[in-house]
Coordinates of C-alpha atoms in Angstrom, one line a residue:
Chain A
X1 CA 0.1 0.2 0.1
X2 CA 1.2 3.4 -1.0
X3 CA 0.1 7.1 0.9
X4 CA -2.1 7.3 -2.7
X5 CA -3.5 4.1 -1.2
X6 CA -4.4 4.9 1.9
X7 CA -6.0 8.3 0.9
X8 CA -7.9 6.0 -1.9
X9 CA -9.7 3.6 1.2
X10 CA -10.2 6.7 3.6
X11 CA -12.2 8.2 1.2
X12 CA -13.9 5.2 -0.4
X13 CA -15.0 4.4 3.1
X14 CA -16.2 8.4 3.5
X15 CA -18.4 7.9 0.9
X16 CA -20.0 4.4 2.4
X17 CA -20.5 6.2 5.8
X18 CA -21.7 9.4 4.1
X19 CA -24.2 7.0 2.2
X20 CA -25.2 4.9 5.0
X21 CA -26.7 7.9 6.5
X22 CA -27.6 9.9 3.7
X23 CA -27.9 7.4 0.7
X24 CA -30.8 5.1 -0.4
X25 CA -31.3 2.3 -2.4
X26 CA -34.7 1.8 -3.2
X27 CA -36.9 0.2 -6.1
X28 CA -40.4 1.8 -6.9
X29 CA -43.1 0.6 -9.1
X30 CA -44.4 2.7 -11.7
X31 CA -47.3 2.3 -14.2
X32 CA -46.2 1.7 -17.8
X33 CA -48.9 0.6 -20.2
X34 CA -45.8 -0.8 -22.3
X35 CA -44.9 -3.3 -20.2
X36 CA -46.8 -6.9 -19.9
X37 CA -48.1 -6.2 -15.9
X38 CA -49.3 -3.1 -16.8
X39 CA -46.0 -2.2 -14.4
X40 CA -42.2 -1.7 -14.0
X41 CA -39.5 -1.7 -11.1
X42 CA -37.3 1.3 -11.2
X43 CA -34.5 0.6 -9.2
X44 CA -32.6 4.1 -8.3
X45 CA -29.9 5.2 -6.0
X46 CA -30.1 8.3 -4.4
X47 CA -27.6 10.5 -1.8
X48 CA -29.0 13.9 -0.7
X49 CA -27.2 16.9 0.6
X50 CA -28.3 20.4 1.6
X51 CA -27.6 22.5 -0.6
X52 CA -25.2 24.5 1.3
X53 CA -22.7 21.9 1.0
X54 CA -22.8 20.4 -2.4
X55 CA -19.2 19.0 -2.2
X56 CA -20.0 15.5 -1.2
X57 CA -22.6 14.9 -4.1
X58 CA -20.2 15.8 -6.5
X59 CA -17.3 13.9 -5.0
X60 CA -19.3 11.0 -4.7
X61 CA -20.7 11.6 -8.6
X62 CA -16.8 12.0 -9.6
X63 CA -15.7 9.0 -7.8
X64 CA -18.4 6.4 -9.2
X65 CA -18.6 8.3 -12.9
X66 CA -22.0 8.3 -13.5
X67 CA -25.5 9.7 -12.5
X68 CA -26.4 13.4 -12.1
X69 CA -27.3 16.2 -9.6
X70 CA -30.8 17.9 -9.7
X71 CA -32.6 20.0 -7.1
X72 CA -34.1 17.3 -4.8
X73 CA -37.4 19.9 -4.8
X74 CA -38.6 23.3 -5.6
X75 CA -39.4 23.5 -1.4
X76 CA -35.8 23.9 -0.4
X77 CA -32.2 24.1 -1.2
X78 CA -31.1 20.3 -1.1
X79 CA -29.2 18.5 -3.9
X80 CA -29.9 15.0 -4.9
X81 CA -27.2 12.8 -6.8
X82 CA -29.6 9.9 -8.5
X83 CA -28.4 6.6 -10.4
X84 CA -31.2 4.8 -12.3
X85 CA -29.2 3.7 -15.1
X86 CA -29.0 0.0 -15.1
X87 CA -25.5 -0.8 -16.0
X88 CA -24.3 2.0 -14.4
X89 CA -25.9 0.8 -11.1
X90 CA -24.3 -2.4 -11.7
X91 CA -20.9 -2.1 -13.0
X92 CA -20.2 1.0 -10.4
X93 CA -22.3 1.6 -7.6
X94 CA -23.6 -2.2 -6.7
X95 CA -19.4 -3.1 -7.2
X96 CA -18.3 0.1 -5.2
X97 CA -20.7 -0.9 -2.3
X98 CA -19.6 -4.8 -2.6
X99 CA -15.8 -3.8 -2.4
X100 CA -16.7 -0.9 0.4
X101 CA -20.0 -2.4 2.3
X102 CA -22.0 -0.1 4.5
X103 CA -22.0 -0.9 8.0
X104 CA -25.4 -0.4 8.9
X105 CA -28.4 -2.5 8.5
X106 CA -29.0 -0.5 5.5
X107 CA -26.5 -3.0 4.0
X108 CA -30.2 -5.6 3.9
X109 CA -31.8 -3.1 1.3
X110 CA -28.4 -2.8 -0.8
X111 CA -28.4 -6.4 -1.4
X112 CA -31.7 -7.0 -1.9
X113 CA -31.2 -4.1 -4.5
X114 CA -28.6 -5.9 -6.0
X115 CA -29.9 -8.6 -6.4
X116 CA -33.0 -6.9 -8.5
X117 CA -30.7 -4.9 -10.6
X118 CA -28.7 -8.3 -11.5
X119 CA -32.1 -10.2 -12.3
X120 CA -33.0 -7.4 -14.2
X121 CA -30.0 -7.1 -16.8
X122 CA -30.4 -10.5 -17.2
X123 CA -34.1 -10.0 -18.2
X124 CA -35.8 -11.7 -15.3
X125 CA -38.2 -9.1 -14.8
X126 CA -39.9 -9.5 -18.4
X127 CA -41.5 -13.0 -17.7
X128 CA -44.5 -12.9 -15.3
X129 CA -43.2 -15.5 -12.7
X130 CA -39.9 -13.0 -12.7
X131 CA -41.7 -9.5 -11.8
X132 CA -43.9 -11.3 -9.0
X133 CA -40.6 -12.3 -7.4
X134 CA -38.7 -8.9 -8.0
X135 CA -42.0 -7.1 -6.6
X136 CA -42.2 -9.0 -3.5
X137 CA -38.6 -8.6 -2.9
X138 CA -38.9 -4.6 -3.6
X139 CA -41.6 -4.1 -1.3
X140 CA -39.8 -5.7 1.5
X141 CA -36.8 -3.0 0.8
X142 CA -36.5 0.2 3.0
X143 CA -38.7 -1.0 6.3
X144 CA -41.3 -3.0 4.0
X145 CA -43.6 0.4 3.7
X146 CA -46.4 -1.3 4.8
X147 CA -49.3 0.6 3.2
X148 CA -47.3 1.0 0.4
X149 CA -47.0 -2.8 0.1
X150 CA -50.9 -3.4 0.7
X151 CA -51.8 -1.1 -2.0
X152 CA -49.4 -2.1 -5.2
X153 CA -50.3 -5.7 -4.3
X154 CA -53.5 -5.4 -4.8
X155 CA -53.3 -2.7 -7.7
X156 CA -51.1 -5.2 -9.6
X157 CA -53.6 -8.4 -8.7
X158 CA -56.5 -6.1 -9.4
X159 CA -55.2 -5.4 -13.0
X160 CA -53.8 -8.3 -14.0
X161 CA -55.2 -11.0 -11.8
X162 CA -54.9 -14.0 -14.0
X163 CA -51.8 -12.6 -15.9
X164 CA -49.6 -11.8 -12.0
X165 CA -51.0 -15.2 -10.0
X166 CA -50.4 -17.4 -13.2
X167 CA -47.1 -16.4 -13.5
X168 CA -46.3 -17.4 -9.6
X169 CA -45.5 -21.1 -8.6
Chain B
X1 CA 0.4 -0.5 5.2
X2 CA -0.9 -4.4 6.3
X3 CA -3.8 -5.4 5.5
X4 CA -5.2 -4.3 8.7
X5 CA -3.9 -0.8 8.7
X6 CA -5.7 -0.7 4.9
X7 CA -9.3 -1.5 6.8
X8 CA -8.8 0.9 9.7
X9 CA -8.1 3.9 7.1
X10 CA -11.4 2.3 5.1
X11 CA -13.3 2.5 8.7
X12 CA -11.7 5.8 9.8
X13 CA -13.2 7.1 6.7
X14 CA -16.6 6.0 6.6
X15 CA -16.5 7.3 10.1
X16 CA -16.0 10.3 8.6
X17 CA -18.4 10.3 5.6
X18 CA -21.0 9.4 8.6
X19 CA -20.4 12.1 10.5
X20 CA -20.2 14.7 7.7
X21 CA -23.8 13.6 6.8
X22 CA -25.0 13.1 10.3
X23 CA -23.3 14.5 12.8
X24 CA -22.9 17.9 14.3
X25 CA -20.4 20.0 16.3
X26 CA -22.2 23.0 17.9
X27 CA -21.7 25.4 21.1
X28 CA -24.8 26.3 22.9
X29 CA -24.9 28.9 25.8
X30 CA -26.8 27.8 28.4
X31 CA -27.6 30.5 31.9
X32 CA -25.5 29.5 34.7
X33 CA -25.5 31.4 37.9
X34 CA -22.2 30.4 39.0
X35 CA -20.5 31.8 36.0
X36 CA -19.0 35.8 36.0
X37 CA -21.0 36.4 32.7
X38 CA -24.3 34.0 34.0
X39 CA -23.9 31.6 31.0
X40 CA -22.0 28.8 29.9
X41 CA -20.9 28.0 26.3
X42 CA -21.6 24.2 26.3
X43 CA -19.6 22.5 22.9
X44 CA -20.8 19.0 22.2
X45 CA -20.6 16.4 19.6
X46 CA -23.1 14.2 18.4
X47 CA -24.1 11.7 15.8
X48 CA -28.1 10.7 15.2
X49 CA -28.8 7.3 14.0
X50 CA -32.6 5.7 13.3
X51 CA -33.0 3.2 16.2
X52 CA -33.7 0.5 13.7
X53 CA -30.2 0.6 12.6
X54 CA -27.8 1.7 16.1
X55 CA -25.0 0.1 14.8
X56 CA -23.0 3.0 13.0
X57 CA -23.5 5.3 16.9
X58 CA -22.0 1.9 18.7
X59 CA -19.3 1.4 16.1
X60 CA -18.3 5.4 16.5
X61 CA -18.7 5.0 20.3
X62 CA -16.3 2.3 20.2
X63 CA -13.5 3.6 17.8
X64 CA -13.6 7.1 19.7
X65 CA -13.4 5.3 23.3
X66 CA -15.8 8.4 24.8
X67 CA -19.2 9.4 25.1
X68 CA -22.8 8.2 25.8
X69 CA -25.7 7.0 23.2
X70 CA -28.9 8.0 24.8
X71 CA -32.5 8.1 23.0
X72 CA -32.7 11.5 20.9
X73 CA -36.5 12.3 22.1
X74 CA -39.4 10.2 23.7
X75 CA -41.3 10.8 20.1
X76 CA -39.4 8.3 18.2
X77 CA -36.9 5.6 18.1
X78 CA -33.8 8.0 17.1
X79 CA -30.6 7.3 18.7
X80 CA -27.8 9.9 19.5
X81 CA -24.3 9.9 20.7
X82 CA -23.5 12.3 22.4
X83 CA -19.6 13.5 23.8
X84 CA -19.7 16.6 26.4
X85 CA -16.6 15.9 28.0
X86 CA -13.9 18.4 27.2
X87 CA -11.2 16.5 27.5
X88 CA -12.3 14.0 25.8
X89 CA -13.8 16.5 22.9
X90 CA -10.3 17.3 22.7
X91 CA -8.0 14.0 22.8
X92 CA -10.1 12.3 20.8
X93 CA -12.9 13.6 18.8
X94 CA -11.0 16.9 17.9
X95 CA -7.9 14.8 17.3
X96 CA -9.9 12.3 15.3
X97 CA -11.5 14.9 13.0
X98 CA -8.4 16.7 12.0
X99 CA -6.3 13.4 11.0
X100 CA -9.7 12.3 8.9
X101 CA -11.1 15.6 8.2
X102 CA -14.4 16.1 6.9
X103 CA -14.8 17.0 3.6
X104 CA -18.0 18.8 3.2
X105 CA -18.1 22.7 4.1
X106 CA -19.0 21.5 7.6
X107 CA -15.6 21.6 8.3
X108 CA -15.9 25.0 8.9
X109 CA -18.1 24.4 11.9
X110 CA -15.9 21.8 13.1
X111 CA -12.9 23.9 12.7
X112 CA -14.5 26.6 15.1
X113 CA -15.4 24.0 17.2
X114 CA -11.9 22.8 18.2
X115 CA -11.2 26.8 18.4
X116 CA -13.5 27.1 20.7
X117 CA -12.4 23.5 23.1
X118 CA -8.8 24.4 22.5
X119 CA -9.4 28.2 24.0
X120 CA -11.7 26.6 26.9
X121 CA -9.5 24.0 28.1
X122 CA -6.9 26.9 28.7
X123 CA -9.4 28.5 30.2
X124 CA -9.8 32.0 27.9
X125 CA -13.6 31.8 28.6
X126 CA -13.2 32.6 32.1
X127 CA -12.1 35.8 31.3
X128 CA -15.1 38.4 30.3
X129 CA -12.7 39.5 26.8
X130 CA -12.6 35.4 26.3
X131 CA -15.6 34.6 27.0
X132 CA -17.5 37.6 24.3
X133 CA -15.0 36.3 21.6
X134 CA -15.7 32.3 21.7
X135 CA -19.5 33.7 21.9
X136 CA -19.2 35.4 18.5
X137 CA -17.7 32.3 17.2
X138 CA -20.0 30.1 18.3
X139 CA -22.7 31.7 17.0
X140 CA -21.3 31.8 13.7
X141 CA -21.4 28.1 13.8
X142 CA -24.0 26.1 12.2
X143 CA -25.6 28.4 9.9
X144 CA -25.6 31.2 12.3
X145 CA -28.9 30.4 13.5
X146 CA -30.0 34.3 13.0
X147 CA -32.7 34.5 15.2
X148 CA -31.0 32.6 18.4
X149 CA -28.0 34.6 18.0
X150 CA -29.7 38.3 18.1
X151 CA -31.3 36.7 21.1
X152 CA -28.8 35.7 22.7
X153 CA -26.2 38.8 22.2
X154 CA -29.7 40.8 23.4
X155 CA -29.6 38.4 26.5
X156 CA -26.1 38.7 27.3
X157 CA -25.6 42.6 27.0
X158 CA -29.0 43.3 29.1
X159 CA -28.1 40.6 31.9
X160 CA -24.7 42.0 32.4
X161 CA -24.2 45.1 29.9
X162 CA -21.3 46.8 31.6
X163 CA -19.3 43.6 31.9
X164 CA -20.0 42.0 28.3
X165 CA -18.7 45.4 26.9
X166 CA -16.1 46.1 28.9
X167 CA -14.6 42.6 28.1
X168 CA -14.5 43.4 24.5
X169 CA -11.9 45.3 22.5

């Protein structure tokens, strides 16, 4: 190890620590009529930061070499760094946090996220069975979001009853 | 550098990153009739964490070897790691973040904090001039807190007009 490696290890650790506090790995469910089940799964990695101190999101974008920074909302000055592009999620984001792991239980969400993205890269979400399986996993992330879960399960089942259940088991 | 050093660098980086997001260096002003100016400065380092994932605050307390963890409030499950003991702030907290710096502009607050704690260890706050100087610096931290600033300035001036102004310049 050289001094430069040492600095790099510390910087990578810094990014993991910052992301463990302010980052989020999520998979949202969105309507999309062009998809077979009428919905799509949208994996997203994001990290927020107060607009007064944008340095960290810029540093993370620079290190990961992907994604974009945008205002979080019109109401405040917060910025958010976002990666949605699937290949960038896999090659950059997931690769990074497998090498430099999160240390809180947010790591469980990251592992589910990585599993879902890998399955999607292989096209598993395009089969009904695969979509159902990934939907279940997505809904179990980030504390489960109980109300959202019920809502989406019912909506998907209502819109595509035979399709969704035909695809399971 | 060995593999263990490497892991340690990464862990220390992680702590700096987490603290840059979720930590705070502050100096509050509290009434204290036993102090000459009627108020005291209370430097505090704290780091918050959702109670569902207490691992990180425990890890930080373990690494810094000082402070305590308590519920943040009765209303939620958040925990907070707190260091107020002046010698621990100096020997452990300040020493750590001087070696492994914050990378956002929160670093400016940390530097003011370190300066105030060092001055207090030397007893500068016990003179009226010293107290006035450190109060100014404390009030300029964490975005200035405009309302709080006016309030405290007026309060201190009101209670000890000649003392406070006599101590300046």
